[in-house]
PDB file of C-alpha atoms in Angstrom:
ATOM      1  CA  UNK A   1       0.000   0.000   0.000  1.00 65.00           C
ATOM      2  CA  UNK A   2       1.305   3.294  -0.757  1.00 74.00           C
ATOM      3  CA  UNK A   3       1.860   5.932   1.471  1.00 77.00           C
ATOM      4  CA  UNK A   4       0.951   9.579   0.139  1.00 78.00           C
ATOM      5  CA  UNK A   5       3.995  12.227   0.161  1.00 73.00           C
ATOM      6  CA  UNK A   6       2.986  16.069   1.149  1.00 70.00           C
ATOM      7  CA  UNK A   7       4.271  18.150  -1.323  1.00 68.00           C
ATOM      8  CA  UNK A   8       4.497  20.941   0.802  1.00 69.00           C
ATOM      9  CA  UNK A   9       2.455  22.606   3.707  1.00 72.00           C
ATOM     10  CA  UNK A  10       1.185  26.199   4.187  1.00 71.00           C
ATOM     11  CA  UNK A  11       1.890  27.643   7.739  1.00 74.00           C
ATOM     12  CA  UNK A  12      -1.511  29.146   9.369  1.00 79.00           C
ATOM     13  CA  UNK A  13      -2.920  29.401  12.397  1.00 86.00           C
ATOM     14  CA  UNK A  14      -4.724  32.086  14.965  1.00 92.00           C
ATOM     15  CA  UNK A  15      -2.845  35.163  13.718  1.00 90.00           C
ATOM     16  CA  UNK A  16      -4.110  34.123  10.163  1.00 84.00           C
ATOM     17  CA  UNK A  17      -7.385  33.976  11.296  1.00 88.00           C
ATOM     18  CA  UNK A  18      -7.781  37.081  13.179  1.00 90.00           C
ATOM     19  CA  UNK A  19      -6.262  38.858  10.336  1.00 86.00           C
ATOM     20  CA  UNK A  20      -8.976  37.839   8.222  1.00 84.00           C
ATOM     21  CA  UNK A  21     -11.654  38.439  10.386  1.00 88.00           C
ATOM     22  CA  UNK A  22      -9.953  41.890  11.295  1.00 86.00           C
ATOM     23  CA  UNK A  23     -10.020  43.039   7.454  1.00 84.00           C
ATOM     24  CA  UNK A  24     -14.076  41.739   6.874  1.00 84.00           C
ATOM     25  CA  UNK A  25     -14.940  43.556   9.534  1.00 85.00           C
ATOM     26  CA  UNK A  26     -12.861  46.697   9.122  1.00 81.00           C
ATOM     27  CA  UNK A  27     -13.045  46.996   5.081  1.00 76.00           C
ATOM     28  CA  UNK A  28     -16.437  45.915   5.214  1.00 73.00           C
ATOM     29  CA  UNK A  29     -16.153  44.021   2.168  1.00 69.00           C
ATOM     30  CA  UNK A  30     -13.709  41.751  -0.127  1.00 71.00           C
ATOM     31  CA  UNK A  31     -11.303  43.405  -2.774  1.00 72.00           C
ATOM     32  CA  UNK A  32      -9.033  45.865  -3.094  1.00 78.00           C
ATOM     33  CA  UNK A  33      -9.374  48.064   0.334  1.00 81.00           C
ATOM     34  CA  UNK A  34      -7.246  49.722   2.833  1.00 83.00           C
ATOM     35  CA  UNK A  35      -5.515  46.333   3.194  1.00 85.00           C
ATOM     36  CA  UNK A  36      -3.791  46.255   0.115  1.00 88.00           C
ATOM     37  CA  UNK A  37      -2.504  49.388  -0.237  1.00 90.00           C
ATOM     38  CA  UNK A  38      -0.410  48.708   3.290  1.00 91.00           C
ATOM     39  CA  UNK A  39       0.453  45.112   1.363  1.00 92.00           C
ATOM     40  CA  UNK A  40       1.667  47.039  -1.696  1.00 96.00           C
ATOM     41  CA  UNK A  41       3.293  50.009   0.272  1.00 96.00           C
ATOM     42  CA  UNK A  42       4.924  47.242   2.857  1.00 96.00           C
ATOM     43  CA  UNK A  43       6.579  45.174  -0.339  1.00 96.00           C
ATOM     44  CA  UNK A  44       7.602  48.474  -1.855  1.00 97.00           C
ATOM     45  CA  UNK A  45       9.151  49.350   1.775  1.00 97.00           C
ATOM     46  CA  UNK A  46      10.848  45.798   1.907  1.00 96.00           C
ATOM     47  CA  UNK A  47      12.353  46.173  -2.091  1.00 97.00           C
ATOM     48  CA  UNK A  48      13.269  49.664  -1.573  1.00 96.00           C
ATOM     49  CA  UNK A  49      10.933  51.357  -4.395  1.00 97.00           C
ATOM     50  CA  UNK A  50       8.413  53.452  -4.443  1.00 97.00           C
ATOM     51  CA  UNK A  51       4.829  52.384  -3.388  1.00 96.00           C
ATOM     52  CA  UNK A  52       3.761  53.087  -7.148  1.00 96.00           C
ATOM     53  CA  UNK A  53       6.113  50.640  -8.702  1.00 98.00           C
ATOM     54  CA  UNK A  54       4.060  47.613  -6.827  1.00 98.00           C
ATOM     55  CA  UNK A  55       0.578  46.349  -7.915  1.00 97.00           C
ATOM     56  CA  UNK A  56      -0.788  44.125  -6.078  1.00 96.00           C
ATOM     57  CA  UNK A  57      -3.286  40.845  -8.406  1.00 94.00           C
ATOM     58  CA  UNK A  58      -5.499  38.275  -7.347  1.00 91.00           C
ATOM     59  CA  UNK A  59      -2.674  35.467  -8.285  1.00 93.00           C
ATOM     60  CA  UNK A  60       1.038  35.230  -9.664  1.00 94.00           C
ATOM     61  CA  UNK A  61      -0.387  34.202 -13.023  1.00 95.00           C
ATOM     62  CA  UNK A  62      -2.625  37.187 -12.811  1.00 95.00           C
ATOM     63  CA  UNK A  63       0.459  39.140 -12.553  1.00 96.00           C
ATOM     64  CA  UNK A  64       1.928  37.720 -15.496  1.00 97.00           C
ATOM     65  CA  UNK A  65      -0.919  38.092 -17.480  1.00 97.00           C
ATOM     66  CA  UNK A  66      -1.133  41.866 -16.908  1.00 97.00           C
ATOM     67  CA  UNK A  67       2.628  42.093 -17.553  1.00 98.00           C
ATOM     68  CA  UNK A  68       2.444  40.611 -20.913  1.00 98.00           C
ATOM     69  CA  UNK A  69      -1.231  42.357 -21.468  1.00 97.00           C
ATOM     70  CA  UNK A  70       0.634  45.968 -20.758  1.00 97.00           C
ATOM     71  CA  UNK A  71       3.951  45.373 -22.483  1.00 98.00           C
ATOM     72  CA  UNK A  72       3.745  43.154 -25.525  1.00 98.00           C
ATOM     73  CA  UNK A  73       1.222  43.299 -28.457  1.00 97.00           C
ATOM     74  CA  UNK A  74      -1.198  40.755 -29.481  1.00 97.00           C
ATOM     75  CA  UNK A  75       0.515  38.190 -32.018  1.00 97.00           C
ATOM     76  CA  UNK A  76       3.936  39.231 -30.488  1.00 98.00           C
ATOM     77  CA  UNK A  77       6.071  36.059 -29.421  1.00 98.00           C
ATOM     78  CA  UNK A  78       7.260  35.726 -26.113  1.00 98.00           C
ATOM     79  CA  UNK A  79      10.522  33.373 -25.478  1.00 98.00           C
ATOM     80  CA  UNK A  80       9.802  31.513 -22.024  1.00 98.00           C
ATOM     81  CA  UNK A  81      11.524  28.243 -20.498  1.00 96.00           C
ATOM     82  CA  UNK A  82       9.918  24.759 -20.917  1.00 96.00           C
ATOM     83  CA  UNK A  83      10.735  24.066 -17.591  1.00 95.00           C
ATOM     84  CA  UNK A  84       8.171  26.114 -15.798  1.00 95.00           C
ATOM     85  CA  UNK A  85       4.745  25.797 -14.272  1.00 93.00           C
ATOM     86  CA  UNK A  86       1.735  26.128 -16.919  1.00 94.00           C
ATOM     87  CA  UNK A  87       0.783  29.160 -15.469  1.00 94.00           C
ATOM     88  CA  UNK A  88       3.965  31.071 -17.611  1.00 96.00           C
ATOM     89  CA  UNK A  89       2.528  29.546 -20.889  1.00 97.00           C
ATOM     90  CA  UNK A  90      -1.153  30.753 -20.052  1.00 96.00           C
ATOM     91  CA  UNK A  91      -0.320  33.924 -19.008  1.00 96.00           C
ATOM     92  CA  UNK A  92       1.316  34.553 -22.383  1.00 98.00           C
ATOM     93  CA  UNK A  93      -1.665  33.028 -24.279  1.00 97.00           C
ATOM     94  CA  UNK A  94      -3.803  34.872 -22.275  1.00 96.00           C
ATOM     95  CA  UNK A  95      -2.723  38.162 -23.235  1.00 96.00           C
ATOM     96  CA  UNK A  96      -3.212  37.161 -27.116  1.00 97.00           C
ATOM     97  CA  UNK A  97       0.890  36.902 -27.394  1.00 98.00           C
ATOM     98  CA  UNK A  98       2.866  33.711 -28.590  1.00 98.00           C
ATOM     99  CA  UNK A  99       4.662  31.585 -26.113  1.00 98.00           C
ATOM    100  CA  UNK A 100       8.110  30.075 -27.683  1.00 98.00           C
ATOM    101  CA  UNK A 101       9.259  27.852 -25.488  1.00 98.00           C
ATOM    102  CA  UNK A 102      12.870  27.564 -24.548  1.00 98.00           C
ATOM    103  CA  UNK A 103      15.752  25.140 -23.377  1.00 98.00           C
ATOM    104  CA  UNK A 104      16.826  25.293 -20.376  1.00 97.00           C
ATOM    105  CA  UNK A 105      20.399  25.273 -19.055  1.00 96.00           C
ATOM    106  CA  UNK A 106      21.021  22.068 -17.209  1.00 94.00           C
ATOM    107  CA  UNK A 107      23.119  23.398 -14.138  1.00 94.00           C
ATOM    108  CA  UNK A 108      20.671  26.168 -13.468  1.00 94.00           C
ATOM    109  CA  UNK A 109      17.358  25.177 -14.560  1.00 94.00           C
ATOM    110  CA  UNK A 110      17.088  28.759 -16.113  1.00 95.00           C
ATOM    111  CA  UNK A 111      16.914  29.924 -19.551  1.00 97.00           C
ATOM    112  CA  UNK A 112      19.166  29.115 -22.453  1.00 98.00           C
ATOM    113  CA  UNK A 113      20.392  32.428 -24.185  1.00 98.00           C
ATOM    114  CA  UNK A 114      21.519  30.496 -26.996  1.00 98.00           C
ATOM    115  CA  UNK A 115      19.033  28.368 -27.738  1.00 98.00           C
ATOM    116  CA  UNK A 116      16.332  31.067 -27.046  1.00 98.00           C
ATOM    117  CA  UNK A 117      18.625  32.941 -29.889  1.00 98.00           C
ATOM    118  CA  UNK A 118      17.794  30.719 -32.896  1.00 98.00           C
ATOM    119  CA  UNK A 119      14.206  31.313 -31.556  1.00 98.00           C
ATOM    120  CA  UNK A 120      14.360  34.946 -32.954  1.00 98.00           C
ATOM    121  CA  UNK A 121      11.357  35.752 -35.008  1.00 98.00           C
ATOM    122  CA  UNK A 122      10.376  39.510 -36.343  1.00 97.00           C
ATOM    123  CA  UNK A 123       8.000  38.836 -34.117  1.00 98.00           C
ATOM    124  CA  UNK A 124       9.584  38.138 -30.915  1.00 98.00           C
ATOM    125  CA  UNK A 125       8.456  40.818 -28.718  1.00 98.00           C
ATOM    126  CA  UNK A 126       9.772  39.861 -24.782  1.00 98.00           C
ATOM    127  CA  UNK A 127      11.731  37.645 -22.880  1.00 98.00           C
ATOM    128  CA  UNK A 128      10.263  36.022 -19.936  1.00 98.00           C
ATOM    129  CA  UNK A 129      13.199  34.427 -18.039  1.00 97.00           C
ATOM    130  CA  UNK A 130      11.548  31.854 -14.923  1.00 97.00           C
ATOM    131  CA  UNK A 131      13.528  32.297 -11.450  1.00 96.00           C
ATOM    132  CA  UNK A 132      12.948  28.416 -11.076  1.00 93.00           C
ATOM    133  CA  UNK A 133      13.509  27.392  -7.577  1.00 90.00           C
ATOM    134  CA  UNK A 134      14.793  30.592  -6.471  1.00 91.00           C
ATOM    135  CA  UNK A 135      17.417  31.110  -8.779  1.00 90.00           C
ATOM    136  CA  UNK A 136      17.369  34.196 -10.671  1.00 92.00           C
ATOM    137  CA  UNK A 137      20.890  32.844 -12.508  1.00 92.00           C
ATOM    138  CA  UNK A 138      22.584  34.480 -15.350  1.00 95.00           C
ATOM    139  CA  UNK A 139      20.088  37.244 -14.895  1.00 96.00           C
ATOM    140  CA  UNK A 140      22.691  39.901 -16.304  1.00 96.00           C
ATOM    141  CA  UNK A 141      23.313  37.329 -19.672  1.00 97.00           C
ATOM    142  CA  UNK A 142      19.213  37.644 -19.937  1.00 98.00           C
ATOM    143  CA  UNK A 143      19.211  41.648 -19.987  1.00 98.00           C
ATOM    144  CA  UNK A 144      22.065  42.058 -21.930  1.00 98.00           C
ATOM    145  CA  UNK A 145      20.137  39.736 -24.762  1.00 98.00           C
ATOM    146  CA  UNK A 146      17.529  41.820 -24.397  1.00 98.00           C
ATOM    147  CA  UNK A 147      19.138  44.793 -24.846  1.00 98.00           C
ATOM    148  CA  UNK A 148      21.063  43.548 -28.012  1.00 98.00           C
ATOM    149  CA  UNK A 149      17.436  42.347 -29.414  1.00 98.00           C
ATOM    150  CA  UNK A 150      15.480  45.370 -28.567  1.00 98.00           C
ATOM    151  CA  UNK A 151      13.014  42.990 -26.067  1.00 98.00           C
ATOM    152  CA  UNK A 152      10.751  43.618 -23.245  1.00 98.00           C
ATOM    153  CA  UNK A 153      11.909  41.264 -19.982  1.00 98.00           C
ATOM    154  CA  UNK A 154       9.408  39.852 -17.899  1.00 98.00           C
ATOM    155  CA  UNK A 155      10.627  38.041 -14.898  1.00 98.00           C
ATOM    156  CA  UNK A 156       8.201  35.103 -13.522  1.00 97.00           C
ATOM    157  CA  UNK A 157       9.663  35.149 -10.121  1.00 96.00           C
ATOM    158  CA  UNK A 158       6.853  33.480  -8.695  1.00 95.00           C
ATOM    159  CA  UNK A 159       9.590  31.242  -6.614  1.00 94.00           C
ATOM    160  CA  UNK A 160      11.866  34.431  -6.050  1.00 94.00           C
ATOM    161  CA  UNK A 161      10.074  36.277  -3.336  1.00 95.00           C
ATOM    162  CA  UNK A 162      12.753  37.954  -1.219  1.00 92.00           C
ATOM    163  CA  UNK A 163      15.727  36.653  -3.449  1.00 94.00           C
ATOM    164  CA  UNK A 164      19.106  38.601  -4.055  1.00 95.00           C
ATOM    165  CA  UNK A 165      20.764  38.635  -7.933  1.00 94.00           C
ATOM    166  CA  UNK A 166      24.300  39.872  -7.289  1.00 92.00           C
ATOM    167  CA  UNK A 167      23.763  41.314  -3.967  1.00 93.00           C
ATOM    168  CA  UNK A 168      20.201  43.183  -5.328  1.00 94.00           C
ATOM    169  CA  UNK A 169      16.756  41.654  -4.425  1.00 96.00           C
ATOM    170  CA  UNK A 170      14.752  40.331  -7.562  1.00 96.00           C
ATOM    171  CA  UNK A 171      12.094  43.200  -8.078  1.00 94.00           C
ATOM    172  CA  UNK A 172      14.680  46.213  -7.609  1.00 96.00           C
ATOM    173  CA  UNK A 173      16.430  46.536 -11.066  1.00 94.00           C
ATOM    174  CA  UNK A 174      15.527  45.658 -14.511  1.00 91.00           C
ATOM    175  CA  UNK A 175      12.292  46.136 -16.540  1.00 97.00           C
ATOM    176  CA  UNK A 176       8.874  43.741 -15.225  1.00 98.00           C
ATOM    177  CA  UNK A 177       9.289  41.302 -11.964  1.00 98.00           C
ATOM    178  CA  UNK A 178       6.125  39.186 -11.310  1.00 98.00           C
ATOM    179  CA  UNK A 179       5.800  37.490  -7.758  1.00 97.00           C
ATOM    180  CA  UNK A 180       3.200  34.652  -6.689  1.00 96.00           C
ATOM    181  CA  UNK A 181       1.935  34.826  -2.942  1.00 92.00           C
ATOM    182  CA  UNK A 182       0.080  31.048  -3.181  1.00 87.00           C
ATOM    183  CA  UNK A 183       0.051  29.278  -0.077  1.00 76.00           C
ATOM    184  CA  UNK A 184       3.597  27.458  -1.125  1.00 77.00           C
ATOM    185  CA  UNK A 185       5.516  30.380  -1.993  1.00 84.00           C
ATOM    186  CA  UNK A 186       8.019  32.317  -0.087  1.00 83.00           C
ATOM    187  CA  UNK A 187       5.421  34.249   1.496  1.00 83.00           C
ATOM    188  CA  UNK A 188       1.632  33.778   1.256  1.00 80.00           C
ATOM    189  CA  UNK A 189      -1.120  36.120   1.618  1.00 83.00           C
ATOM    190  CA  UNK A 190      -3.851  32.644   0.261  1.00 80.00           C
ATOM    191  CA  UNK A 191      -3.513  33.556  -3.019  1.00 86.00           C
ATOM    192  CA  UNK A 192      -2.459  36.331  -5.058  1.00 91.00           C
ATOM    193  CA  UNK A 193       0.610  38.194  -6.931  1.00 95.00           C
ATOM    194  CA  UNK A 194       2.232  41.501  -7.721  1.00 96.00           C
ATOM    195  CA  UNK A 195       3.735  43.048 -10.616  1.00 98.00           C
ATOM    196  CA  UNK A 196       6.870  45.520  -9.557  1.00 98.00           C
ATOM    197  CA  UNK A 197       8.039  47.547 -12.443  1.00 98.00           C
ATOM    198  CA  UNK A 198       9.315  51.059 -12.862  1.00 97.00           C
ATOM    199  CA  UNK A 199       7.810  51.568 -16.209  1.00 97.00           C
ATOM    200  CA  UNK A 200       4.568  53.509 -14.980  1.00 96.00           C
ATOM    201  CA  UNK A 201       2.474  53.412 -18.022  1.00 97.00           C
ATOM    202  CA  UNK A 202       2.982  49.527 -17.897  1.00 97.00           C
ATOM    203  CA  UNK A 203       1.971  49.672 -14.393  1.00 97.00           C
ATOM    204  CA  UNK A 204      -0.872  51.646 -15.082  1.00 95.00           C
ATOM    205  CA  UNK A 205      -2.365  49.870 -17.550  1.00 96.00           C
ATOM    206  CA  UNK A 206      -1.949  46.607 -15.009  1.00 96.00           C
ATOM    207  CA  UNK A 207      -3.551  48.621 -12.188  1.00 94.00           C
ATOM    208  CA  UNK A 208      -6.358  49.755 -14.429  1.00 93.00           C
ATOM    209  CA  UNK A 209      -6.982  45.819 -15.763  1.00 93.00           C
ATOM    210  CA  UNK A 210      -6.517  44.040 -12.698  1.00 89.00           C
ATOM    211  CA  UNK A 211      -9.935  44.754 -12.096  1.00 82.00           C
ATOM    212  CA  UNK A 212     -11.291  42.520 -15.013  1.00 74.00           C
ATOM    213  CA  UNK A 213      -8.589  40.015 -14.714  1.00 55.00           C
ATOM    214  CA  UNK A 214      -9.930  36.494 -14.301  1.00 50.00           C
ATOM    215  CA  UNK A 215      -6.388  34.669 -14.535  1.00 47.00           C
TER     216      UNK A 215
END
């Protein structure tokens, strides 16, 4: 007879609860209330940007739907890593863009530059490297293609939460960063995501869709 394997376990208890209960009955009601503005303002505290650089989504793959939504054009391709969760992949389909998937290098489990090169359409719009298991590696290499290839990068650091890239935490340099708060990630708020980008008309075109997004 078997014996089933947990996966992983989310960490809640009383202080969860009450938390909860404290923001029905203060807000009044669910969405987007007083509560998440202190959640965006405290992760823009925490990275060290400013409060409007952060917005806040009901789910990572929310926030990487926006991100591709506000940055790339419909029928634009977007060069992602196989190895990621499915939620990359429908994020970009989502937003009407192309997913191209990727190799991956072996030692890293992150994006291979060269491979991703003879992927090069006149189409190819964005990059959208995957910080799998917390390791944002060869993050510089990924810019610096970018750069050469006139691309949009969109980070999927759903696992990367909190994570440093050469002494800098993932979120505080570059162009898009998208975080997942599900109940296995770094931290957890339940569900939900954020997008953390400098660009402000990308961010305000994510903070004026979020409200329709069904990701």
């Amino acid at each position: 007879m078997s014996t089933p394997l947990r996966l992983s376990r989310s960490i809640v208890g009383q202080a969860e609860a009450e938390a909860v209960s404290r923001v029905i009955i203060e807000d009044g009601y669910l969405g987007m209330g007083s509560e998440v503005k202190r959640f965006e303002e405290d992760i823009a505290a925490f990275l060290g940007v400013p409060a409007n650089h952060v917005i806040t989504a009901n789910t990572g793959t929310a926030a990487l739907h926006l991100a591709v939504q506000a940055a790339v054009e419909p029928g634009r391709e977007v060069l992602v890593q196989s190895l990621t969760f499915v939620a990359s992949f429908q994020a970009i389909s989502a937003a009407g863009a192309v997913p191209v998937a990727c190799e991956v290098r072996p030692e890293t489990c992150t994006i291979d530059l060269d491979d991703a090169a003879r992927r090069l359409t006149d189409k190819t719009a964005a990059i959208m490297p995957v910080h799998y298991a917390s390791n944002p590696a060869y993050l510089d290499d990924v810019y610096a293609f970018a750069q050469r290839h006139g691309l949009r990068v969109i980070e999927d650091a759903a696992h990367a939460f909190g994570c440093r890239h050469d002494g800098r935490l993932v979120g505080t340099f570059g162009d898009i960063a998208c975080f997942s708060f599900d109940g296995i990630k770094n931290i957890t708020s339940g569900e939900g995501g954020c997008i953390v980008t400098a660009d402000q008309t990308v961010a305000q075109l994510c903070r004026d869709a979020r409200l329709l997004s069904v990701a």
